[in-house]
């Protein structure tokens, strides 16, 4: 990991990002029991002013509790959920501003692996038909060529040619997630968004899928956005990590740097809950008080100030920006000196 981090420092500082998310916002309207007649009575602030870059060949991990907005970011990048505002630049093309017809030609370059592989596979179709569907939509090859492509991708993810003729219910959870990977890879994408791809699997199967992802990344030169709530998983697979809380990124750093020196109070509290964690500045368990505020009415100022043990009056009124702590290390906290 250390050698990889050194190479990544150069890539981050010198290369253009393959994907650049700029000031992304997403609000979901909440309507009254009478429906949309009287308009939205409130908005759920799922993602608020999120910015990050994804560089070619790296794995960027998004970590946060349930409801922090990380999955919404992944779906917004792919256009499955339209952004309220902000930009999603892929090779300098703004995907968030494109119409569906224009966005279709970029879909083959950015694919998604969903959390629940069974619900994302049509139970009425055989695996061959499911995997060929994307090739048909994008007019790729004839019937024989599409079938050969499916056989190749099944072998790539560790399955057999005979699985082409089976239905989704005939597979185990780990095999279904391999099928999810196969469907994402069938169009030779540049970026794969992995939305909690191992959270529903047994620990032993998790390691197999993670190792497969790392192998595929090397062999196919993939770039990964890895979304998870599991600290140990994101530490194993990611080059850089963004920590999310209530729709915002509160800290971002290279993996080794983040785990050796977490600086944001929320990051410290997350890491202190991991058994055996030996962060440089963590000597005791940090237990947060209270509950996560509702995204319907997020707190003013720093969104973490209602639970932060170090909050000041400034934290209640002024929104902190991501401040450079060191090379490739940022945090959004008023108590961190520049």
mmCIF file with all atom_site columns, N, CA, C and O in Angstrom, residues 31-81:
data_model
loop_
_atom_site.group_PDB
_atom_site.id
_atom_site.type_symbol
_atom_site.label_atom_id
_atom_site.label_alt_id
_atom_site.label_comp_id
_atom_site.label_asym_id
_atom_site.label_entity_id
_atom_site.label_seq_id
_atom_site.pdbx_PDB_ins_code
_atom_site.Cartn_x
_atom_site.Cartn_y
_atom_site.Cartn_z
_atom_site.occupancy
_atom_site.B_iso_or_equiv
_atom_site.pdbx_formal_charge
_atom_site.auth_seq_id
_atom_site.auth_comp_id
_atom_site.auth_asym_id
_atom_site.auth_atom_id
_atom_site.pdbx_PDB_model_num
ATOM 1   N N  . UNK A 1 31 ? -43.732 15.665 -0.064  1.00 0.00 ? 31 UNK A N  1
ATOM 2   C CA . UNK A 1 31 ? -45.052 16.208 -0.354  1.00 0.00 ? 31 UNK A CA 1
ATOM 3   C C  . UNK A 1 31 ? -46.038 15.900 0.771   1.00 0.00 ? 31 UNK A C  1
ATOM 4   O O  . UNK A 1 31 ? -45.835 14.991 1.584   1.00 0.00 ? 31 UNK A O  1
ATOM 5   N N  . UNK A 1 32 ? -47.106 16.649 0.794   1.00 0.00 ? 32 UNK A N  1
ATOM 6   C CA . UNK A 1 32 ? -48.170 16.429 1.774   1.00 0.00 ? 32 UNK A CA 1
ATOM 7   C C  . UNK A 1 32 ? -48.970 15.186 1.383   1.00 0.00 ? 32 UNK A C  1
ATOM 8   O O  . UNK A 1 32 ? -48.807 14.647 0.290   1.00 0.00 ? 32 UNK A O  1
ATOM 9   N N  . UNK A 1 33 ? -49.871 14.718 2.267   1.00 0.00 ? 33 UNK A N  1
ATOM 10  C CA . UNK A 1 33 ? -50.695 13.548 1.919   1.00 0.00 ? 33 UNK A CA 1
ATOM 11  C C  . UNK A 1 33 ? -51.558 13.745 0.680   1.00 0.00 ? 33 UNK A C  1
ATOM 12  O O  . UNK A 1 33 ? -52.049 12.780 0.101   1.00 0.00 ? 33 UNK A O  1
ATOM 13  N N  . UNK A 1 34 ? -51.742 14.995 0.245   1.00 0.00 ? 34 UNK A N  1
ATOM 14  C CA . UNK A 1 34 ? -52.545 15.268 -0.941  1.00 0.00 ? 34 UNK A CA 1
ATOM 15  C C  . UNK A 1 34 ? -51.733 15.161 -2.233  1.00 0.00 ? 34 UNK A C  1
ATOM 16  O O  . UNK A 1 34 ? -52.245 15.443 -3.309  1.00 0.00 ? 34 UNK A O  1
ATOM 17  N N  . UNK A 1 35 ? -50.446 14.790 -2.122  1.00 0.00 ? 35 UNK A N  1
ATOM 18  C CA . UNK A 1 35 ? -49.619 14.604 -3.304  1.00 0.00 ? 35 UNK A CA 1
ATOM 19  C C  . UNK A 1 35 ? -48.952 15.895 -3.761  1.00 0.00 ? 35 UNK A C  1
ATOM 20  O O  . UNK A 1 35 ? -48.677 16.787 -2.954  1.00 0.00 ? 35 UNK A O  1
ATOM 21  N N  . UNK A 1 36 ? -48.722 16.010 -5.049  1.00 0.00 ? 36 UNK A N  1
ATOM 22  C CA . UNK A 1 36 ? -47.954 17.116 -5.603  1.00 0.00 ? 36 UNK A CA 1
ATOM 23  C C  . UNK A 1 36 ? -48.806 18.342 -5.928  1.00 0.00 ? 36 UNK A C  1
ATOM 24  O O  . UNK A 1 36 ? -48.290 19.329 -6.462  1.00 0.00 ? 36 UNK A O  1
ATOM 25  N N  . UNK A 1 37 ? -50.080 18.296 -5.601  1.00 0.00 ? 37 UNK A N  1
ATOM 26  C CA . UNK A 1 37 ? -50.980 19.392 -5.963  1.00 0.00 ? 37 UNK A CA 1
ATOM 27  C C  . UNK A 1 37 ? -50.519 20.709 -5.345  1.00 0.00 ? 37 UNK A C  1
ATOM 28  O O  . UNK A 1 37 ? -50.499 21.758 -6.000  1.00 0.00 ? 37 UNK A O  1
ATOM 29  N N  . UNK A 1 38 ? -50.153 20.669 -4.076  1.00 0.00 ? 38 UNK A N  1
ATOM 30  C CA . UNK A 1 38 ? -49.781 21.886 -3.358  1.00 0.00 ? 38 UNK A CA 1
ATOM 31  C C  . UNK A 1 38 ? -48.268 22.093 -3.290  1.00 0.00 ? 38 UNK A C  1
ATOM 32  O O  . UNK A 1 38 ? -47.788 22.947 -2.537  1.00 0.00 ? 38 UNK A O  1
ATOM 33  N N  . UNK A 1 39 ? -47.515 21.317 -4.069  1.00 0.00 ? 39 UNK A N  1
ATOM 34  C CA . UNK A 1 39 ? -46.070 21.469 -4.079  1.00 0.00 ? 39 UNK A CA 1
ATOM 35  C C  . UNK A 1 39 ? -45.395 20.812 -2.887  1.00 0.00 ? 39 UNK A C  1
ATOM 36  O O  . UNK A 1 39 ? -46.055 20.280 -1.987  1.00 0.00 ? 39 UNK A O  1
ATOM 37  N N  . UNK A 1 40 ? -44.069 20.870 -2.881  1.00 0.00 ? 40 UNK A N  1
ATOM 38  C CA . UNK A 1 40 ? -43.297 20.251 -1.795  1.00 0.00 ? 40 UNK A CA 1
ATOM 39  C C  . UNK A 1 40 ? -43.402 21.081 -0.531  1.00 0.00 ? 40 UNK A C  1
ATOM 40  O O  . UNK A 1 40 ? -43.298 22.311 -0.571  1.00 0.00 ? 40 UNK A O  1
ATOM 41  N N  . UNK A 1 41 ? -43.618 20.415 0.588   1.00 0.00 ? 41 UNK A N  1
ATOM 42  C CA . UNK A 1 41 ? -43.687 21.114 1.864   1.00 0.00 ? 41 UNK A CA 1
ATOM 43  C C  . UNK A 1 41 ? -42.331 21.149 2.568   1.00 0.00 ? 41 UNK A C  1
ATOM 44  O O  . UNK A 1 41 ? -42.136 21.904 3.509   1.00 0.00 ? 41 UNK A O  1
ATOM 45  N N  . UNK A 1 42 ? -41.405 20.317 2.119   1.00 0.00 ? 42 UNK A N  1
ATOM 46  C CA . UNK A 1 42 ? -40.058 20.291 2.692   1.00 0.00 ? 42 UNK A CA 1
ATOM 47  C C  . UNK A 1 42 ? -39.129 19.549 1.727   1.00 0.00 ? 42 UNK A C  1
ATOM 48  O O  . UNK A 1 42 ? -39.591 18.975 0.731   1.00 0.00 ? 42 UNK A O  1
ATOM 49  N N  . UNK A 1 43 ? -37.835 19.588 2.025   1.00 0.00 ? 43 UNK A N  1
ATOM 50  C CA . UNK A 1 43 ? -36.851 18.908 1.190   1.00 0.00 ? 43 UNK A CA 1
ATOM 51  C C  . UNK A 1 43 ? -35.878 18.126 2.070   1.00 0.00 ? 43 UNK A C  1
ATOM 52  O O  . UNK A 1 43 ? -35.439 18.626 3.110   1.00 0.00 ? 43 UNK A O  1
ATOM 53  N N  . UNK A 1 44 ? -35.566 16.909 1.635   1.00 0.00 ? 44 UNK A N  1
ATOM 54  C CA . UNK A 1 44 ? -34.523 16.122 2.286   1.00 0.00 ? 44 UNK A CA 1
ATOM 55  C C  . UNK A 1 44 ? -33.196 16.493 1.639   1.00 0.00 ? 44 UNK A C  1
ATOM 56  O O  . UNK A 1 44 ? -33.008 16.304 0.429   1.00 0.00 ? 44 UNK A O  1
ATOM 57  N N  . UNK A 1 45 ? -32.279 17.023 2.436   1.00 0.00 ? 45 UNK A N  1
ATOM 58  C CA . UNK A 1 45 ? -30.972 17.446 1.923   1.00 0.00 ? 45 UNK A CA 1
ATOM 59  C C  . UNK A 1 45 ? -30.018 16.247 1.974   1.00 0.00 ? 45 UNK A C  1
ATOM 60  O O  . UNK A 1 45 ? -29.259 16.075 2.924   1.00 0.00 ? 45 UNK A O  1
ATOM 61  N N  . UNK A 1 46 ? -30.050 15.439 0.918   1.00 0.00 ? 46 UNK A N  1
ATOM 62  C CA . UNK A 1 46 ? -29.273 14.194 0.902   1.00 0.00 ? 46 UNK A CA 1
ATOM 63  C C  . UNK A 1 46 ? -27.794 14.449 0.654   1.00 0.00 ? 46 UNK A C  1
ATOM 64  O O  . UNK A 1 46 ? -26.936 13.808 1.269   1.00 0.00 ? 46 UNK A O  1
ATOM 65  N N  . UNK A 1 47 ? -27.487 15.356 -0.265  1.00 0.00 ? 47 UNK A N  1
ATOM 66  C CA . UNK A 1 47 ? -26.093 15.687 -0.599  1.00 0.00 ? 47 UNK A CA 1
ATOM 67  C C  . UNK A 1 47 ? -25.973 17.199 -0.643  1.00 0.00 ? 47 UNK A C  1
ATOM 68  O O  . UNK A 1 47 ? -26.771 17.876 -1.299  1.00 0.00 ? 47 UNK A O  1
ATOM 69  N N  . UNK A 1 48 ? -24.981 17.754 0.063   1.00 0.00 ? 48 UNK A N  1
ATOM 70  C CA . UNK A 1 48 ? -24.843 19.207 0.174   1.00 0.00 ? 48 UNK A CA 1
ATOM 71  C C  . UNK A 1 48 ? -23.411 19.636 -0.134  1.00 0.00 ? 48 UNK A C  1
ATOM 72  O O  . UNK A 1 48 ? -22.494 19.388 0.659   1.00 0.00 ? 48 UNK A O  1
ATOM 73  N N  . UNK A 1 49 ? -23.229 20.224 -1.303  1.00 0.00 ? 49 UNK A N  1
ATOM 74  C CA . UNK A 1 49 ? -21.954 20.851 -1.683  1.00 0.00 ? 49 UNK A CA 1
ATOM 75  C C  . UNK A 1 49 ? -20.782 19.876 -1.579  1.00 0.00 ? 49 UNK A C  1
ATOM 76  O O  . UNK A 1 49 ? -19.780 20.135 -0.914  1.00 0.00 ? 49 UNK A O  1
ATOM 77  N N  . UNK A 1 50 ? -20.898 18.738 -2.259  1.00 0.00 ? 50 UNK A N  1
ATOM 78  C CA . UNK A 1 50 ? -19.842 17.717 -2.248  1.00 0.00 ? 50 UNK A CA 1
ATOM 79  C C  . UNK A 1 50 ? -18.962 17.868 -3.484  1.00 0.00 ? 50 UNK A C  1
ATOM 80  O O  . UNK A 1 50 ? -19.461 17.962 -4.609  1.00 0.00 ? 50 UNK A O  1
ATOM 81  N N  . UNK A 1 51 ? -17.665 17.888 -3.268  1.00 0.00 ? 51 UNK A N  1
ATOM 82  C CA . UNK A 1 51 ? -16.694 17.966 -4.360  1.00 0.00 ? 51 UNK A CA 1
ATOM 83  C C  . UNK A 1 51 ? -15.572 16.965 -4.110  1.00 0.00 ? 51 UNK A C  1
ATOM 84  O O  . UNK A 1 51 ? -15.070 16.856 -2.985  1.00 0.00 ? 51 UNK A O  1
ATOM 85  N N  . UNK A 1 52 ? -15.196 16.238 -5.141  1.00 0.00 ? 52 UNK A N  1
ATOM 86  C CA . UNK A 1 52 ? -14.027 15.356 -5.075  1.00 0.00 ? 52 UNK A CA 1
ATOM 87  C C  . UNK A 1 52 ? -13.627 14.978 -6.489  1.00 0.00 ? 52 UNK A C  1
ATOM 88  O O  . UNK A 1 52 ? -14.386 15.175 -7.445  1.00 0.00 ? 52 UNK A O  1
ATOM 89  N N  . UNK A 1 53 ? -12.420 14.453 -6.622  1.00 0.00 ? 53 UNK A N  1
ATOM 90  C CA . UNK A 1 53 ? -11.893 14.045 -7.919  1.00 0.00 ? 53 UNK A CA 1
ATOM 91  C C  . UNK A 1 53 ? -11.556 12.554 -7.901  1.00 0.00 ? 53 UNK A C  1
ATOM 92  O O  . UNK A 1 53 ? -11.153 12.017 -6.867  1.00 0.00 ? 53 UNK A O  1
ATOM 93  N N  . UNK A 1 54 ? -11.735 11.932 -9.048  1.00 0.00 ? 54 UNK A N  1
ATOM 94  C CA . UNK A 1 54 ? -11.413 10.519 -9.208  1.00 0.00 ? 54 UNK A CA 1
ATOM 95  C C  . UNK A 1 54 ? -10.405 10.409 -10.341 1.00 0.00 ? 54 UNK A C  1
ATOM 96  O O  . UNK A 1 54 ? -10.680 10.830 -11.472 1.00 0.00 ? 54 UNK A O  1
ATOM 97  N N  . UNK A 1 55 ? -9.224  9.871  -10.039 1.00 0.00 ? 55 UNK A N  1
ATOM 98  C CA . UNK A 1 55 ? -8.133  9.804  -11.010 1.00 0.00 ? 55 UNK A CA 1
ATOM 99  C C  . UNK A 1 55 ? -8.040  8.409  -11.623 1.00 0.00 ? 55 UNK A C  1
ATOM 100 O O  . UNK A 1 55 ? -8.388  7.411  -10.986 1.00 0.00 ? 55 UNK A O  1
ATOM 101 N N  . UNK A 1 56 ? -7.575  8.374  -12.839 1.00 0.00 ? 56 UNK A N  1
ATOM 102 C CA . UNK A 1 56 ? -7.532  7.122  -13.585 1.00 0.00 ? 56 UNK A CA 1
ATOM 103 C C  . UNK A 1 56 ? -6.691  6.073  -12.857 1.00 0.00 ? 56 UNK A C  1
ATOM 104 O O  . UNK A 1 56 ? -5.568  6.328  -12.436 1.00 0.00 ? 56 UNK A O  1
ATOM 105 N N  . UNK A 1 57 ? -7.280  4.878  -12.687 1.00 0.00 ? 57 UNK A N  1
ATOM 106 C CA . UNK A 1 57 ? -6.575  3.755  -12.084 1.00 0.00 ? 57 UNK A CA 1
ATOM 107 C C  . UNK A 1 57 ? -6.638  3.674  -10.578 1.00 0.00 ? 57 UNK A C  1
ATOM 108 O O  . UNK A 1 57 ? -6.167  2.700  -9.987  1.00 0.00 ? 57 UNK A O  1
ATOM 109 N N  . UNK A 1 58 ? -7.238  4.666  -9.909  1.00 0.00 ? 58 UNK A N  1
ATOM 110 C CA . UNK A 1 58 ? -7.289  4.646  -8.447  1.00 0.00 ? 58 UNK A CA 1
ATOM 111 C C  . UNK A 1 58 ? -8.630  4.121  -7.945  1.00 0.00 ? 58 UNK A C  1
ATOM 112 O O  . UNK A 1 58 ? -9.596  3.977  -8.694  1.00 0.00 ? 58 UNK A O  1
ATOM 113 N N  . UNK A 1 59 ? -8.679  3.853  -6.647  1.00 0.00 ? 59 UNK A N  1
ATOM 114 C CA . UNK A 1 59 ? -9.923  3.517  -5.972  1.00 0.00 ? 59 UNK A CA 1
ATOM 115 C C  . UNK A 1 59 ? -10.184 4.576  -4.912  1.00 0.00 ? 59 UNK A C  1
ATOM 116 O O  . UNK A 1 59 ? -9.378  4.768  -3.999  1.00 0.00 ? 59 UNK A O  1
ATOM 117 N N  . UNK A 1 60 ? -11.294 5.289  -5.067  1.00 0.00 ? 60 UNK A N  1
ATOM 118 C CA . UNK A 1 60 ? -11.682 6.322  -4.107  1.00 0.00 ? 60 UNK A CA 1
ATOM 119 C C  . UNK A 1 60 ? -12.814 5.763  -3.258  1.00 0.00 ? 60 UNK A C  1
ATOM 120 O O  . UNK A 1 60 ? -13.857 5.361  -3.781  1.00 0.00 ? 60 UNK A O  1
ATOM 121 N N  . UNK A 1 61 ? -12.619 5.734  -1.950  1.00 0.00 ? 61 UNK A N  1
ATOM 122 C CA . UNK A 1 61 ? -13.620 5.197  -1.047  1.00 0.00 ? 61 UNK A CA 1
ATOM 123 C C  . UNK A 1 61 ? -14.458 6.294  -0.414  1.00 0.00 ? 61 UNK A C  1
ATOM 124 O O  . UNK A 1 61 ? -13.917 7.289  0.070   1.00 0.00 ? 61 UNK A O  1
ATOM 125 N N  . UNK A 1 62 ? -15.782 6.119  -0.434  1.00 0.00 ? 62 UNK A N  1
ATOM 126 C CA . UNK A 1 62 ? -16.697 7.013  0.276   1.00 0.00 ? 62 UNK A CA 1
ATOM 127 C C  . UNK A 1 62 ? -17.243 6.256  1.478   1.00 0.00 ? 62 UNK A C  1
ATOM 128 O O  . UNK A 1 62 ? -17.871 5.205  1.333   1.00 0.00 ? 62 UNK A O  1
ATOM 129 N N  . UNK A 1 63 ? -17.011 6.780  2.675   1.00 0.00 ? 63 UNK A N  1
ATOM 130 C CA . UNK A 1 63 ? -17.392 6.108  3.910   1.00 0.00 ? 63 UNK A CA 1
ATOM 131 C C  . UNK A 1 63 ? -18.349 6.995  4.699   1.00 0.00 ? 63 UNK A C  1
ATOM 132 O O  . UNK A 1 63 ? -18.171 8.213  4.765   1.00 0.00 ? 63 UNK A O  1
ATOM 133 N N  . UNK A 1 64 ? -19.340 6.374  5.292   1.00 0.00 ? 64 UNK A N  1
ATOM 134 C CA . UNK A 1 64 ? -20.254 7.120  6.144   1.00 0.00 ? 64 UNK A CA 1
ATOM 135 C C  . UNK A 1 64 ? -21.345 6.221  6.690   1.00 0.00 ? 64 UNK A C  1
ATOM 136 O O  . UNK A 1 64 ? -21.534 5.098  6.232   1.00 0.00 ? 64 UNK A O  1
ATOM 137 N N  . UNK A 1 65 ? -22.060 6.732  7.675   1.00 0.00 ? 65 UNK A N  1
ATOM 138 C CA . UNK A 1 65 ? -23.172 5.983  8.244   1.00 0.00 ? 65 UNK A CA 1
ATOM 139 C C  . UNK A 1 65 ? -24.334 5.923  7.253   1.00 0.00 ? 65 UNK A C  1
ATOM 140 O O  . UNK A 1 65 ? -24.367 6.651  6.261   1.00 0.00 ? 65 UNK A O  1
ATOM 141 N N  . UNK A 1 66 ? -25.285 5.068  7.545   1.00 0.00 ? 66 UNK A N  1
ATOM 142 C CA . UNK A 1 66 ? -26.496 5.002  6.730   1.00 0.00 ? 66 UNK A CA 1
ATOM 143 C C  . UNK A 1 66 ? -27.190 6.361  6.738   1.00 0.00 ? 66 UNK A C  1
ATOM 144 O O  . UNK A 1 66 ? -27.350 6.985  7.790   1.00 0.00 ? 66 UNK A O  1
ATOM 145 N N  . UNK A 1 67 ? -27.585 6.830  5.552   1.00 0.00 ? 67 UNK A N  1
ATOM 146 C CA . UNK A 1 67 ? -28.239 8.119  5.446   1.00 0.00 ? 67 UNK A CA 1
ATOM 147 C C  . UNK A 1 67 ? -27.297 9.288  5.258   1.00 0.00 ? 67 UNK A C  1
ATOM 148 O O  . UNK A 1 67 ? -27.753 10.437 5.220   1.00 0.00 ? 67 UNK A O  1
ATOM 149 N N  . UNK A 1 68 ? -26.001 9.019  5.107   1.00 0.00 ? 68 UNK A N  1
ATOM 150 C CA . UNK A 1 68 ? -25.043 10.115 4.947   1.00 0.00 ? 68 UNK A CA 1
ATOM 151 C C  . UNK A 1 68 ? -25.027 10.679 3.529   1.00 0.00 ? 68 UNK A C  1
ATOM 152 O O  . UNK A 1 68 ? -24.433 11.729 3.286   1.00 0.00 ? 68 UNK A O  1
ATOM 153 N N  . UNK A 1 69 ? -25.631 9.981  2.575   1.00 0.00 ? 69 UNK A N  1
ATOM 154 C CA . UNK A 1 69 ? -25.703 10.496 1.213   1.00 0.00 ? 69 UNK A CA 1
ATOM 155 C C  . UNK A 1 69 ? -24.742 9.868  0.231   1.00 0.00 ? 69 UNK A C  1
ATOM 156 O O  . UNK A 1 69 ? -24.708 10.235 -0.937  1.00 0.00 ? 69 UNK A O  1
ATOM 157 N N  . UNK A 1 70 ? -23.971 8.886  0.676   1.00 0.00 ? 70 UNK A N  1
ATOM 158 C CA . UNK A 1 70 ? -22.940 8.316  -0.197  1.00 0.00 ? 70 UNK A CA 1
ATOM 159 C C  . UNK A 1 70 ? -23.536 7.553  -1.385  1.00 0.00 ? 70 UNK A C  1
ATOM 160 O O  . UNK A 1 70 ? -23.035 7.668  -2.518  1.00 0.00 ? 70 UNK A O  1
ATOM 161 N N  . UNK A 1 71 ? -24.586 6.785  -1.176  1.00 0.00 ? 71 UNK A N  1
ATOM 162 C CA . UNK A 1 71 ? -25.212 6.063  -2.287  1.00 0.00 ? 71 UNK A CA 1
ATOM 163 C C  . UNK A 1 71 ? -25.900 7.024  -3.252  1.00 0.00 ? 71 UNK A C  1
ATOM 164 O O  . UNK A 1 71 ? -25.901 6.797  -4.464  1.00 0.00 ? 71 UNK A O  1
ATOM 165 N N  . UNK A 1 72 ? -26.457 8.106  -2.726  1.00 0.00 ? 72 UNK A N  1
ATOM 166 C CA . UNK A 1 72 ? -27.078 9.115  -3.589  1.00 0.00 ? 72 UNK A CA 1
ATOM 167 C C  . UNK A 1 72 ? -26.046 9.736  -4.511  1.00 0.00 ? 72 UNK A C  1
ATOM 168 O O  . UNK A 1 72 ? -26.336 10.016 -5.685  1.00 0.00 ? 72 UNK A O  1
ATOM 169 N N  . UNK A 1 73 ? -24.836 9.944  -4.023  1.00 0.00 ? 73 UNK A N  1
ATOM 170 C CA . UNK A 1 73 ? -23.769 10.478 -4.873  1.00 0.00 ? 73 UNK A CA 1
ATOM 171 C C  . UNK A 1 73 ? -23.494 9.524  -6.035  1.00 0.00 ? 73 UNK A C  1
ATOM 172 O O  . UNK A 1 73 ? -23.379 9.947  -7.196  1.00 0.00 ? 73 UNK A O  1
ATOM 173 N N  . UNK A 1 74 ? -23.386 8.230  -5.737  1.00 0.00 ? 74 UNK A N  1
ATOM 174 C CA . UNK A 1 74 ? -23.124 7.257  -6.792  1.00 0.00 ? 74 UNK A CA 1
ATOM 175 C C  . UNK A 1 74 ? -24.220 7.246  -7.837  1.00 0.00 ? 74 UNK A C  1
ATOM 176 O O  . UNK A 1 74 ? -23.943 7.229  -9.048  1.00 0.00 ? 74 UNK A O  1
ATOM 177 N N  . UNK A 1 75 ? -25.469 7.277  -7.408  1.00 0.00 ? 75 UNK A N  1
ATOM 178 C CA . UNK A 1 75 ? -26.592 7.249  -8.344  1.00 0.00 ? 75 UNK A CA 1
ATOM 179 C C  . UNK A 1 75 ? -26.682 8.551  -9.137  1.00 0.00 ? 75 UNK A C  1
ATOM 180 O O  . UNK A 1 75 ? -27.076 8.549  -10.304 1.00 0.00 ? 75 UNK A O  1
ATOM 181 N N  . UNK A 1 76 ? -26.312 9.664  -8.516  1.00 0.00 ? 76 UNK A N  1
ATOM 182 C CA . UNK A 1 76 ? -26.347 10.944 -9.213  1.00 0.00 ? 76 UNK A CA 1
ATOM 183 C C  . UNK A 1 76 ? -25.269 11.012 -10.284 1.00 0.00 ? 76 UNK A C  1
ATOM 184 O O  . UNK A 1 76 ? -25.481 11.564 -11.367 1.00 0.00 ? 76 UNK A O  1
ATOM 185 N N  . UNK A 1 77 ? -24.102 10.459 -10.001 1.00 0.00 ? 77 UNK A N  1
ATOM 186 C CA . UNK A 1 77 ? -23.018 10.439 -10.987 1.00 0.00 ? 77 UNK A CA 1
ATOM 187 C C  . UNK A 1 77 ? -23.455 9.709  -12.248 1.00 0.00 ? 77 UNK A C  1
ATOM 188 O O  . UNK A 1 77 ? -23.170 10.138 -13.380 1.00 0.00 ? 77 UNK A O  1
ATOM 189 N N  . UNK A 1 78 ? -24.170 8.598  -12.079 1.00 0.00 ? 78 UNK A N  1
ATOM 190 C CA . UNK A 1 78 ? -24.616 7.816  -13.216 1.00 0.00 ? 78 UNK A CA 1
ATOM 191 C C  . UNK A 1 78 ? -25.860 8.385  -13.886 1.00 0.00 ? 78 UNK A C  1
ATOM 192 O O  . UNK A 1 78 ? -26.285 7.890  -14.934 1.00 0.00 ? 78 UNK A O  1
ATOM 193 N N  . UNK A 1 79 ? -26.476 9.385  -13.298 1.00 0.00 ? 79 UNK A N  1
ATOM 194 C CA . UNK A 1 79 ? -27.686 9.950  -13.868 1.00 0.00 ? 79 UNK A CA 1
ATOM 195 C C  . UNK A 1 79 ? -28.938 9.177  -13.504 1.00 0.00 ? 79 UNK A C  1
ATOM 196 O O  . UNK A 1 79 ? -30.022 9.483  -14.014 1.00 0.00 ? 79 UNK A O  1
ATOM 197 N N  . UNK A 1 80 ? -28.829 8.187  -12.610 1.00 0.00 ? 80 UNK A N  1
ATOM 198 C CA . UNK A 1 80 ? -30.011 7.455  -12.163 1.00 0.00 ? 80 UNK A CA 1
ATOM 199 C C  . UNK A 1 80 ? -30.893 8.346  -11.298 1.00 0.00 ? 80 UNK A C  1
ATOM 200 O O  . UNK A 1 80 ? -32.111 8.171  -11.239 1.00 0.00 ? 80 UNK A O  1
ATOM 201 N N  . UNK A 1 81 ? -30.253 9.297  -10.607 1.00 0.00 ? 81 UNK A N  1
ATOM 202 C CA . UNK A 1 81 ? -30.951 10.315 -9.839  1.00 0.00 ? 81 UNK A CA 1
ATOM 203 C C  . UNK A 1 81 ? -30.456 11.674 -10.324 1.00 0.00 ? 81 UNK A C  1
ATOM 204 O O  . UNK A 1 81 ? -29.247 11.929 -10.250 1.00 0.00 ? 81 UNK A O  1
#
